[in-house]
Coordinates of C-alpha atoms and ligand atoms in Angstrom, one line a residue:
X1 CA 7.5 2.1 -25.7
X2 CA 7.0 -1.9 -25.9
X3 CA 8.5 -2.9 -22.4
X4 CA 5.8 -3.0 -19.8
X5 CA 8.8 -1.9 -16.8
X6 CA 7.6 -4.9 -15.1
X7 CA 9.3 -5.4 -11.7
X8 CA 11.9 -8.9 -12.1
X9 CA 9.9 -12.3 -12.6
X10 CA 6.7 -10.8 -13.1
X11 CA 4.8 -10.8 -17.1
X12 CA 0.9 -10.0 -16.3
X13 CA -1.2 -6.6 -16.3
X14 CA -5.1 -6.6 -15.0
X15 CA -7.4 -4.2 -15.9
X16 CA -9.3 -3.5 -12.5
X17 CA -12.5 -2.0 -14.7
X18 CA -14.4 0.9 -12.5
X19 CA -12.1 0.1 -9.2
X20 CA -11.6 3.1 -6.8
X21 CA -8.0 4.2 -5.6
X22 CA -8.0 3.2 -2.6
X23 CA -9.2 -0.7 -3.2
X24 CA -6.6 -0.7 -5.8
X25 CA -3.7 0.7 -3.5
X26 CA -5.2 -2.1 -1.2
X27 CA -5.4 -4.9 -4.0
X28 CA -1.6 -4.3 -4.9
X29 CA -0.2 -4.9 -0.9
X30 CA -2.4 -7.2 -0.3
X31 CA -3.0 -9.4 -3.4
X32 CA -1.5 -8.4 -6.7
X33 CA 2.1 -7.9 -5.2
X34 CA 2.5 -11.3 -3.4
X35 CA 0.7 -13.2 -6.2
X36 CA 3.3 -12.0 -8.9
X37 CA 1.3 -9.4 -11.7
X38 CA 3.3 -7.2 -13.3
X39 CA 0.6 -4.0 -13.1
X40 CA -3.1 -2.4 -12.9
X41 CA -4.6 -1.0 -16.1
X42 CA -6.8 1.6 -13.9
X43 CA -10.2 3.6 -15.6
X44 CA -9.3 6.8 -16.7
X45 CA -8.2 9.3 -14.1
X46 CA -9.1 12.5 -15.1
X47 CA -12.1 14.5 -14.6
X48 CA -15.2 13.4 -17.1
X49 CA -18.7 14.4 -17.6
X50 CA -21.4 13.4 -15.0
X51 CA -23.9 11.6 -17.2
X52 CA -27.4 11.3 -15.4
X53 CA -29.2 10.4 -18.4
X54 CA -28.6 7.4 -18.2
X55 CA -27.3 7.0 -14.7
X56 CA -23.8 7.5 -14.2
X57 CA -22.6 4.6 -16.8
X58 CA -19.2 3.4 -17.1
X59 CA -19.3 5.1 -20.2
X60 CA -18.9 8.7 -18.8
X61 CA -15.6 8.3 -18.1
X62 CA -14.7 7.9 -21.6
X63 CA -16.2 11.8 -21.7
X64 CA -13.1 14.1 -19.9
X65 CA -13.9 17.6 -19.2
X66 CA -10.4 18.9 -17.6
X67 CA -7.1 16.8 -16.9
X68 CA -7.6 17.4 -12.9
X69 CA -7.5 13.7 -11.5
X70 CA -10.8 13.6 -9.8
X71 CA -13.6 11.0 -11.3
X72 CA -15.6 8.0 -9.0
X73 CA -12.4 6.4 -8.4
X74 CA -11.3 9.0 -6.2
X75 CA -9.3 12.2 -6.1
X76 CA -5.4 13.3 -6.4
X77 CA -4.1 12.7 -3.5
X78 CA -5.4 9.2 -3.1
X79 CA -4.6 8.2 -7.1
X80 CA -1.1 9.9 -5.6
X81 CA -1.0 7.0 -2.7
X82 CA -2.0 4.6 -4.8
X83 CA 0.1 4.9 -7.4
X84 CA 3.2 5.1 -4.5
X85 CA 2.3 2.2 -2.4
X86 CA 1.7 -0.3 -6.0
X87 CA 5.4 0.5 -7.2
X88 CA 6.8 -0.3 -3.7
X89 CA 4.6 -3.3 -3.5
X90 CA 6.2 -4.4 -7.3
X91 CA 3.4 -3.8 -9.0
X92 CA 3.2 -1.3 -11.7
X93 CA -0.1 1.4 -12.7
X94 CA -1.2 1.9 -16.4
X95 CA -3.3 4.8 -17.3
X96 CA -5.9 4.7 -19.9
X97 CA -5.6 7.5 -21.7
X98 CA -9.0 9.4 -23.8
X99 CA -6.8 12.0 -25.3
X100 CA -8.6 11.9 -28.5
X101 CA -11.9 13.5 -27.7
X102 CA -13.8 15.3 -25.0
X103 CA -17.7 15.0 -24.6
X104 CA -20.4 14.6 -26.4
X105 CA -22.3 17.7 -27.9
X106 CA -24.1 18.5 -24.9
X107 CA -23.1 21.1 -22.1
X108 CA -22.9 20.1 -18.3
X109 CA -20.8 19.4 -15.1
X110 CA -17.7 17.2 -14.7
X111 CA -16.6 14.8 -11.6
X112 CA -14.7 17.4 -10.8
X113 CA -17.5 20.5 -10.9
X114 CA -15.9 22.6 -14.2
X115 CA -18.8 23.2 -16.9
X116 CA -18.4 22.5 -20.1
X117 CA -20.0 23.2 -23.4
X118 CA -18.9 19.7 -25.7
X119 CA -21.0 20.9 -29.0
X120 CA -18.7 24.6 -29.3
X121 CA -16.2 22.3 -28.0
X122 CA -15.5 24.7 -24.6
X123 CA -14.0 23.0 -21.8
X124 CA -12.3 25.9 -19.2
X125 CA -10.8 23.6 -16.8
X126 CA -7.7 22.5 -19.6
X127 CA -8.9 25.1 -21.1
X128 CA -10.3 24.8 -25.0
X129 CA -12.2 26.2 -26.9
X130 CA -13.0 26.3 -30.6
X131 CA -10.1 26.2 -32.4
X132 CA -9.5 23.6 -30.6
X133 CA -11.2 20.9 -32.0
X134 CA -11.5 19.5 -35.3
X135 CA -13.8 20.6 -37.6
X136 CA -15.2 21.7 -41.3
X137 CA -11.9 22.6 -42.5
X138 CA -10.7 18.6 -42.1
X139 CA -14.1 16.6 -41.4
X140 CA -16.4 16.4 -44.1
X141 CA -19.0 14.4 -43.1
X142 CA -22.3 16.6 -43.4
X143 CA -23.1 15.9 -39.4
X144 CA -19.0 16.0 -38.4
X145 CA -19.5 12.9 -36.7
X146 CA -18.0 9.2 -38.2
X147 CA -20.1 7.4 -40.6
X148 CA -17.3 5.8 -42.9
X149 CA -14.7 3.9 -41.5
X150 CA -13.4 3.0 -45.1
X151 CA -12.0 6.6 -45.0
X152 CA -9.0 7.6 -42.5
X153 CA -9.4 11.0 -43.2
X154 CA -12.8 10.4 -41.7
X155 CA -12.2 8.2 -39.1
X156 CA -9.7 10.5 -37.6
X157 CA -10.8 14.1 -38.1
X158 CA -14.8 13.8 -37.3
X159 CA -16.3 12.6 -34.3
X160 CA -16.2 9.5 -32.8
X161 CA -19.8 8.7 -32.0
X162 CA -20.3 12.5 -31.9
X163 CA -17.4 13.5 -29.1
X164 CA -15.6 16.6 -29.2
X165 CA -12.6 15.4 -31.5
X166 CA -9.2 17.4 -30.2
X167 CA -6.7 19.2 -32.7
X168 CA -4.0 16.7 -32.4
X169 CA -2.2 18.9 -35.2
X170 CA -2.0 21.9 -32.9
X171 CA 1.2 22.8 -30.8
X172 CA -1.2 23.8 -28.0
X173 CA -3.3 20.6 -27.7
X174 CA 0.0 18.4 -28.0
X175 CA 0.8 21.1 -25.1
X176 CA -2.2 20.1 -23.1
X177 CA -2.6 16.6 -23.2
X178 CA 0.9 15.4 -22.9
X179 CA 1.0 18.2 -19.7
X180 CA -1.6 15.6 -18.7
X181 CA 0.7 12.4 -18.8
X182 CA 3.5 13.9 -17.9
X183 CA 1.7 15.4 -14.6
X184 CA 1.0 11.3 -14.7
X185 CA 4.7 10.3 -15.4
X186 CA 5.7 12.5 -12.7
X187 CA 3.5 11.0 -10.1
X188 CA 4.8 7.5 -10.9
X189 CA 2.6 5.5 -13.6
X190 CA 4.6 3.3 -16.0
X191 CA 2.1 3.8 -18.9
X192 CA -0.9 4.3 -20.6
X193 CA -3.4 2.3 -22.5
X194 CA -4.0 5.2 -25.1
X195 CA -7.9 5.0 -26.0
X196 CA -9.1 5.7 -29.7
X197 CA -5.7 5.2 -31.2
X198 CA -7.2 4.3 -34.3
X199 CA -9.3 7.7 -34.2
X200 CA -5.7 9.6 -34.3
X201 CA -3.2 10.3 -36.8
X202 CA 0.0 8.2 -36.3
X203 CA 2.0 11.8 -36.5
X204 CA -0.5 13.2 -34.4
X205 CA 0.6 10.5 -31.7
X206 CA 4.6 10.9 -32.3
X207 CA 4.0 14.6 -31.8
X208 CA 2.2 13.8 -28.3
X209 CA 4.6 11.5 -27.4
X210 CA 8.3 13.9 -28.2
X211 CA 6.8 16.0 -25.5
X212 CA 6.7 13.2 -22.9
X213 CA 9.4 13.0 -19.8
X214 CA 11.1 10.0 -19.0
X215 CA 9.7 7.7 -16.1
X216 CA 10.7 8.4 -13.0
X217 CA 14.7 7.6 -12.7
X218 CA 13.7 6.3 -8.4
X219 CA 11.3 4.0 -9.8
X220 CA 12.1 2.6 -12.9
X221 CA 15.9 3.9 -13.6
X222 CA 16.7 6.6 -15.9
X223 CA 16.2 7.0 -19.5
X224 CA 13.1 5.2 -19.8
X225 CA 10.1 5.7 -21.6
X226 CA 6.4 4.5 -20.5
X227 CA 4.7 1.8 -22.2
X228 CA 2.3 1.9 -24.4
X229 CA -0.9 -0.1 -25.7
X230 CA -2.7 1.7 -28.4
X231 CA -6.9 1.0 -28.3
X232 CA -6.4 0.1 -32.8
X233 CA -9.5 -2.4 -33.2
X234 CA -8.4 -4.1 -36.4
X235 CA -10.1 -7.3 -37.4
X236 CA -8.8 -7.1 -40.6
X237 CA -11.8 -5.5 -42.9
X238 CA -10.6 -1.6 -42.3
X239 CA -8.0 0.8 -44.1
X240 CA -6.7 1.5 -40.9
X241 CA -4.0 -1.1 -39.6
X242 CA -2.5 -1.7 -36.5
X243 CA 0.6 -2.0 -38.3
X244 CA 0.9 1.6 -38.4
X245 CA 0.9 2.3 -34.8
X246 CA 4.2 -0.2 -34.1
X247 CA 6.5 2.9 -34.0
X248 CA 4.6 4.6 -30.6
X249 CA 4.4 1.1 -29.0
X250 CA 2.2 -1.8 -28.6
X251 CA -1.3 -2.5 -30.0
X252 CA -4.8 -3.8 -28.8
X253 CA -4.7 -7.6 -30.6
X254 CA -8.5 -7.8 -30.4
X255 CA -7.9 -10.9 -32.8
X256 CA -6.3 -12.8 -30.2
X257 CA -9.3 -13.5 -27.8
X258 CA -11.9 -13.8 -30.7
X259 CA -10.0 -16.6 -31.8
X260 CA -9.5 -18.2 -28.8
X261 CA -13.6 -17.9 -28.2
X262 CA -14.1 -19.2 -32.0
X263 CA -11.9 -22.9 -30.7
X264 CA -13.0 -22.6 -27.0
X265 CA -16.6 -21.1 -27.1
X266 CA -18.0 -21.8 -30.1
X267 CA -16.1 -24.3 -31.2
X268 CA -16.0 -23.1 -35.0
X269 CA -12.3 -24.4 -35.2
X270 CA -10.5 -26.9 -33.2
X271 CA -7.5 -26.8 -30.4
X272 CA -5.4 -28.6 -32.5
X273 CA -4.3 -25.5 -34.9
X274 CA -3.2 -23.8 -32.1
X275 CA 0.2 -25.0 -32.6
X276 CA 1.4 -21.9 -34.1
X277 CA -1.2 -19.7 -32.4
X278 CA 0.4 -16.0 -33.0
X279 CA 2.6 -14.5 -35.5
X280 CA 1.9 -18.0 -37.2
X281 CA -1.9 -17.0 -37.5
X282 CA -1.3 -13.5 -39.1
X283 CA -1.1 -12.0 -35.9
X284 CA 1.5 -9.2 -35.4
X285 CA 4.9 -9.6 -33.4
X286 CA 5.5 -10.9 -30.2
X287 CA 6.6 -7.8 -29.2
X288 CA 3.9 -5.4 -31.1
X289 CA 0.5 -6.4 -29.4
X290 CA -0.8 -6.7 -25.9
X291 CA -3.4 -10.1 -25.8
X292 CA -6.9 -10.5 -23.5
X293 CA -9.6 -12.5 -24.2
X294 CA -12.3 -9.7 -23.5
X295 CA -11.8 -5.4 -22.6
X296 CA -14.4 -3.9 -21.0
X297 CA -16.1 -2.7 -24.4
X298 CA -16.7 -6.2 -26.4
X299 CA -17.3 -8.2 -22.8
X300 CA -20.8 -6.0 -23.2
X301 CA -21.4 -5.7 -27.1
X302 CA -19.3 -1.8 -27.1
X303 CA -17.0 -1.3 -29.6
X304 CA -17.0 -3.7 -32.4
X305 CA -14.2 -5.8 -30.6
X306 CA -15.8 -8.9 -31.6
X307 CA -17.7 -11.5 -29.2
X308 CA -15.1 -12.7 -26.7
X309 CA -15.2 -15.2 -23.7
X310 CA -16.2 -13.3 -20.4
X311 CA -16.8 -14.4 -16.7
X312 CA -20.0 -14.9 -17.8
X313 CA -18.5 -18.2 -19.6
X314 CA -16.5 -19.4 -16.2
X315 CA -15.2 -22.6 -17.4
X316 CA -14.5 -21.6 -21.3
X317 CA -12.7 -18.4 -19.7
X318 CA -10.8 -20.2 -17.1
X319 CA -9.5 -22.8 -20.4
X320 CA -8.5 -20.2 -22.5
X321 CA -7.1 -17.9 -19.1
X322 CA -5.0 -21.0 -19.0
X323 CA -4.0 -21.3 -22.4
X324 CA -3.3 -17.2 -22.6
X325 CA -1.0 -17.2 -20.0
X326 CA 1.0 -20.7 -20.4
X327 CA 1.5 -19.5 -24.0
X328 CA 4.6 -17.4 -25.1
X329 CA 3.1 -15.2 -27.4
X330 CA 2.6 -11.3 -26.4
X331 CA 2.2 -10.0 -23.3
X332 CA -1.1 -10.6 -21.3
X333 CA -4.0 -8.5 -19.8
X334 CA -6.6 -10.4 -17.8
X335 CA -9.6 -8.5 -17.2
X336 CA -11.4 -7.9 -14.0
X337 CA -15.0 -7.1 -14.1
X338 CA -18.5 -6.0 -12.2
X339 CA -21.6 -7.9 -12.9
X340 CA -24.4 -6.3 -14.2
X341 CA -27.9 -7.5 -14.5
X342 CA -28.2 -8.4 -18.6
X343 CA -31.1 -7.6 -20.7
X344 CA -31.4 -8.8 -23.8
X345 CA -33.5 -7.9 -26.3
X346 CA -33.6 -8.3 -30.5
X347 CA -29.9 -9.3 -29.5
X348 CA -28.9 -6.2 -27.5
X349 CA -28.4 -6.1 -24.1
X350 CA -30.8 -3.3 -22.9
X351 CA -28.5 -2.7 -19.5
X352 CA -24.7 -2.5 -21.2
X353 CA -24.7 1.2 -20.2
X354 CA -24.8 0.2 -16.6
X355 CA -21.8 1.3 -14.6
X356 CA -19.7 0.0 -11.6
X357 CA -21.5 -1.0 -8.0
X358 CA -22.5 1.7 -6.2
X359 CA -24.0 3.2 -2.8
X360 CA -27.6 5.5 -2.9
X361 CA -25.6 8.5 -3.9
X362 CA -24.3 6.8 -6.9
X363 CA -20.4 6.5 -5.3
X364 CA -18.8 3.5 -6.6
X365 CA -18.6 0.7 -3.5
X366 CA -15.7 -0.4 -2.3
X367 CA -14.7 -4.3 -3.3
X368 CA -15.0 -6.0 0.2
X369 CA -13.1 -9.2 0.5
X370 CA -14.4 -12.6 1.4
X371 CA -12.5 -15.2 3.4
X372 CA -12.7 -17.6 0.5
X373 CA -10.6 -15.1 -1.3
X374 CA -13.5 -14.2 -3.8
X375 CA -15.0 -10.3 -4.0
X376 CA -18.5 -8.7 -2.9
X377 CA -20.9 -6.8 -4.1
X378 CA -20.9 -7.5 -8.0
X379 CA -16.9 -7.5 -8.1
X380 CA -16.7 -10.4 -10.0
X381 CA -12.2 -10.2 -9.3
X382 CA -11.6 -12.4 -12.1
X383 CA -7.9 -12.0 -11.4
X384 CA -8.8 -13.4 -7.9
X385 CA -9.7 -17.2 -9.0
X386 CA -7.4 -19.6 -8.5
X387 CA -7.0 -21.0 -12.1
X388 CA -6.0 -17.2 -12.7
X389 CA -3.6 -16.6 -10.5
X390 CA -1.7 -19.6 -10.6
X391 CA -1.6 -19.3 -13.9
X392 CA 0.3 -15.6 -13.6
X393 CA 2.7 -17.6 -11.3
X394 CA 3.3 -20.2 -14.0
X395 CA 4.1 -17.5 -16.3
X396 CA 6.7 -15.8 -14.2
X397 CA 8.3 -18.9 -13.3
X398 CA 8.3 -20.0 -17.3
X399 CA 9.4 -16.8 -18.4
X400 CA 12.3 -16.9 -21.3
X401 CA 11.5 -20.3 -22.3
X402 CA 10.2 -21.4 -25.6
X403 CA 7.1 -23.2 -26.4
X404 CA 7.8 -27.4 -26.9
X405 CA 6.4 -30.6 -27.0
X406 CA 3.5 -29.6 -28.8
X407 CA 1.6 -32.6 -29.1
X408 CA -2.7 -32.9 -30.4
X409 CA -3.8 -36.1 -29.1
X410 CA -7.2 -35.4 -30.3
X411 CA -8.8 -32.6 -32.4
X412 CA -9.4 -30.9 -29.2
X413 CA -6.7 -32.3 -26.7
X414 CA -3.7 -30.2 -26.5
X415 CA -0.4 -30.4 -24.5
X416 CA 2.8 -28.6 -24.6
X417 CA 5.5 -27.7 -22.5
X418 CA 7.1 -24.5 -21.5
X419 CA 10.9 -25.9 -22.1
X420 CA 11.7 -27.9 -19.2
X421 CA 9.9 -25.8 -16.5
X422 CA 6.3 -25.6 -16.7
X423 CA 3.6 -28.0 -19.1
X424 CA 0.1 -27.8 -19.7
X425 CA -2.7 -30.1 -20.6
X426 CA -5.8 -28.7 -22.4
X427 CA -9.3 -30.8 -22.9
X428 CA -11.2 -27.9 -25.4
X429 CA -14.3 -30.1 -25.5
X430 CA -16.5 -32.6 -23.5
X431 CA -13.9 -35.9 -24.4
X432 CA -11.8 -37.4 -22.4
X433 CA -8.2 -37.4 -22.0
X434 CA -6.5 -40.7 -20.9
X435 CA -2.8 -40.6 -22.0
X436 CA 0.7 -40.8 -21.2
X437 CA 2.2 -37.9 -22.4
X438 CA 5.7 -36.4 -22.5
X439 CA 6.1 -33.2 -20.0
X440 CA 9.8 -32.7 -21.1
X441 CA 9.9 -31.6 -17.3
X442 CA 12.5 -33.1 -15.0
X443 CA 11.1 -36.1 -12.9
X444 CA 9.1 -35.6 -9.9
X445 CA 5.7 -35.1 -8.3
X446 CA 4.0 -31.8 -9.1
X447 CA 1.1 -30.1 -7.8
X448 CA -1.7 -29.2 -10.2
X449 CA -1.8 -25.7 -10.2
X450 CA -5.2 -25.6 -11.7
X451 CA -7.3 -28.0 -9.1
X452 CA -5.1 -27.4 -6.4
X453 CA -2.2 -25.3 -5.3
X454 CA 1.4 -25.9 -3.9
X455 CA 1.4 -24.7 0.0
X456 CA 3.1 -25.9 2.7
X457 CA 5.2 -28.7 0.8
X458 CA 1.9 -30.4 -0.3
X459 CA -0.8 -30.5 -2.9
X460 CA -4.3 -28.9 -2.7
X461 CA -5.4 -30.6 -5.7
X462 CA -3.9 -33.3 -8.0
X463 CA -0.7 -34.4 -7.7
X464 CA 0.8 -35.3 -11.0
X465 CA 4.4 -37.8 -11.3
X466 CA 6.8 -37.2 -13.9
X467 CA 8.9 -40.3 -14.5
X468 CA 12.4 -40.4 -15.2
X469 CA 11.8 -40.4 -18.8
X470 CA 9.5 -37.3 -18.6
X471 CA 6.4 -39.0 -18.6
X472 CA 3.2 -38.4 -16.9
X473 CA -0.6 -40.0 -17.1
X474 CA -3.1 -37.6 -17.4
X475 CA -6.8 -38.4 -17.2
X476 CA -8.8 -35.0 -17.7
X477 CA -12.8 -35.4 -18.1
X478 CA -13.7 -32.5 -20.7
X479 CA -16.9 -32.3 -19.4
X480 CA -15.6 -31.7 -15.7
X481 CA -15.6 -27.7 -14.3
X482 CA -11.8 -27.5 -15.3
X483 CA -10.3 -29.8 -17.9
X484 CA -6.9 -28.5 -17.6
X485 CA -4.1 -29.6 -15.9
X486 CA -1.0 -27.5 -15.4
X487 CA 2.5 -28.4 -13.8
X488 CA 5.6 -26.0 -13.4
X489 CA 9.4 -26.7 -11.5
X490 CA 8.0 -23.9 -8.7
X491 CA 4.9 -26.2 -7.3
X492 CA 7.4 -29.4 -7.1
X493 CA 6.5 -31.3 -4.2
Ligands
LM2_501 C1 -12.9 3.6 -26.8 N1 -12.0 3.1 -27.5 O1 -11.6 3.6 -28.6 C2 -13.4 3.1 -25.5 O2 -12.8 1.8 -25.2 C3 -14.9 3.0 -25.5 O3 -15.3 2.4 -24.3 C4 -15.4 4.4 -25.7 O4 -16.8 4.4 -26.0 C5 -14.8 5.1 -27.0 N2 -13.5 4.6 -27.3 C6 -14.7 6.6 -26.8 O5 -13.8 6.8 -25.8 C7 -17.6 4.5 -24.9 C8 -19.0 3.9 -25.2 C9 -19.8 4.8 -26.1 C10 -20.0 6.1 -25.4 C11 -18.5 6.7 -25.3 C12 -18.5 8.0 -24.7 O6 -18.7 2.6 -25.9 O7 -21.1 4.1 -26.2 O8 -20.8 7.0 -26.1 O9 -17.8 5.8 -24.5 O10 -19.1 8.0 -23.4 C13 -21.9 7.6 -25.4 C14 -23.3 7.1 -26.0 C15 -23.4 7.6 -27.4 C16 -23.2 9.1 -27.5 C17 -21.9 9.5 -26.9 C18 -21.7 11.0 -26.8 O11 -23.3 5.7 -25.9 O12 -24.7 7.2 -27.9 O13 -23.2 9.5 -28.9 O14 -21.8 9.0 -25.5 O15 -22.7 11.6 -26.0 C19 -24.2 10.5 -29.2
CA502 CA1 -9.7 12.2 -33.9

């Protein structure tokens, strides 16, 4: 369940938060397929409760109400097209997955018009009913909902913030929801992001998963099984570990980018002890966790995630982007966001309920393209910026090699290389780099993919010469926009 069925010489996923089917069918042929990402994490697909109080937040999707594929993003057939015209562009669709609730205890209307009834737990378009969710005979707590999180039992039998929690220990359920992916499978994803792992029983999850169908054998060739990135929020104070989620594939490693914002945000610990950044800082294996620097719950205070760099931090984002993706460890997710007009107040922002752009009837807008490259509207396209995107090329081009070279000529100036293909320069605070450093890169001039990029033959931005011992001078201002300066064999001038 750990390999991501990237198409060749590609290593990065985006999460495009909130994005309709059709602007994501367009991102892939336009954008994500030429530029070299791996794949699309995509909201959840299938029908979820209309919230109107407040106004159609983000959140509601996290609510399903049937497993028909109709929500603000758009409808069958188009999730259909989408999902056909990514995989022959190269790039692969992820599904996130809420398979361990269903709404709140409220009754209402989903995307998709069935009713539903969340506190009796009675959804007719799967259908449920009852006995279909968990209740007094395994949750204890006096409301049913989770207070403890000190007690699995708990965590996993009651409800999450008070949503329907599903029978994973019935044959039916199992039935249901891996119907659902496999209805999925068959249409062409290659995986899911599976939401509340951590509210589900490891077993639970196994017995989901024997019921899945291979990926499709036109696609992806036979006898493979999706991947799959468990939601498991573990910081390290719980009970429940992500250990015990390695079996039924990768793992959320919410550690990753809070670290990353501890050196590169609030500077609580210093560049230079990245030299072992990963398994070497408790982290699990390479091949266990799937890393970002913010998901769309901790980029707005949801989900006890931890406080992680955003877009709302351009340059510290854009350092550790850079440092994410020139780094062997894991594989990466960069996140794609909307902006949203913060409110804080005591601490909270007052407007982190507030869902994607949208027209007068409360449809989600389509992501309109500038000429500059850079998205409308409140798309912030994260995955869009230059110092991301070359970055996801830098990886592909690096991929295989180990990390080397490491070399701190400061407590906040870091350089390593990537073998003898790619190297990186990193200024984490305002001081200023003025060295000569090894690249262990064959000689040559090199565009800086970070100020500039390779096109036509020639350099956008810096130009950086290797000599023939390996050498190169760098002079990076910390204080400038982007103190980073990255070089790899495939923008050689
Ligand atoms: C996740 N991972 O485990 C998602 O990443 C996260 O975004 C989801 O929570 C959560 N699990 C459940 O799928 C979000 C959001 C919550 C929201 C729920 C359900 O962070 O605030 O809860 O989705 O929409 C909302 C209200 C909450 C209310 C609940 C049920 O904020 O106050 O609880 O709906 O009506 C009474
Ligand atoms: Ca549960």
């Amino acid at each position: 369940y750990s390999d991501p069925h990237c198409a060749a010489g590609r290593d990065t996923i985006v999460h495009l938060f909130e994005w309709k089917w059709t602007d994501i069918k367009a991102e892939c042929e336009r954008f994500l397929g030429p530029m070299g990402y791996c794949g699309v994490q995509v909201s959840p697909v299938n029908e979820n409760a209309v919230v109107t109080n407040p106004s159609r937040p983000w959140y509601e999707r996290y609510q399903p109400v049937s497993y028909n594929l109709n929500t603000r993003s758009g409808n069958e057939q188009q999730f259909r097209d989408m999902v056909s015209a990514c995989n022959k562009a190269g790039v692969r669709i992820y599904v996130d997955a809420v398979i361990n609730h269903m709404t709140g205890s409220y009754s209402g209307q989903g995307t998709g018009g069935s009713s539903f009834d969340g506190g009796a737990c009675r959804f007719p378009g799967v259908p449920f009913g009852p006995n279909d969710c968990n209740g007094g005979d395994n949750c204890h707590t006096s409301d049913g909902s989770i207070h403890n999180y000190g007690n699995p039992e708990e965590v996993r039998n009651c409800r999450l913030v008070g949503l329907a929690d599903l029978r994973l220990g019935s044959d039916y359920v199992r039935d249901k929801i891996a119907g659902f992916m496999n209805n999925l499978i068959d249409i062409g994803v290659a995986g899911f992001r599976v939401d509340a792992a951590k509210h589900m029983w490891p077993g639970d999850i196994v017995g989901v998963f024997s019921r899945l169908h291979n990926l499709r054998s036109d696609t992806f060739g036979s006898g493979k099984k999706p991947f799959i990135v468990q939601e498991v929020i573990d910081m390290g104070g719980e009970p429940i570990k992500m250990s015990e989620y390695f079996g039924t594939g990768r793992v959320t490693n919410f550690i990753f980018g809070v670290k990353l914002a501890d050196v590169f945000l609030r500077h609580s610990n210093q560049a230079k002890w990245l030299s072992n950044f990963g398994e070497g800082w408790g982290m699990p294996s390479t091949y266990d966790v799937l890393n970002f620097l913010s998901n769309h719950d901790n980029q707005r205070g949801h989900g006890g995630g931890g406080a992680p760099i955003t877009f709302r931090e351009p340059k510290e984002m854009k350092i550790a982007t850079a440092f994410m993706l020139a780094h062997p460890y894991g594989f990466p997710r960069v996140m794609s966001s909307y902006d949203w007009p913060v409110n804080y107040q005591n601490g909270n922002d007052q407007n982190n309920w507030m869902g994607p752009p949208h027209n007068g009837d409360m449809s989600t807008k389509d992501v309109r393209i500038n000429a500059d490259n850079t998205c409308n509207d409140g798309w912030i396209c994260e995955h869009r910026w230059r110092q991301v995107y070359n970055m996801v090329a830098f990886r592909n081009v690096v991929a295989g090699t180990p990390l080397q070279n490491w070399q701190a000529l400061g407590d906040n100036q870091i350089a390593f290389s990537r073998g003898t293909k790619g190297f990186i320069a990193i200024v984490g605070d305002g001081s200023h780099m003025n060295s000569d450093i090894n690249t262990g890169l064959p000689s040559g001039d090199y565009c800086d993919v970070i100020s500039g990029s390779y096109e036509n033959g020639e350099c956008t931005g810096k130009t950086v010469h290797v000599d023939g011992s390996g050498h190169a001078h760098f002079n990076i201002n910390g204080q400038s926009d982007d103190p980073v300066v990255a070089i790899h064999i495939g923008a050689k001038k």
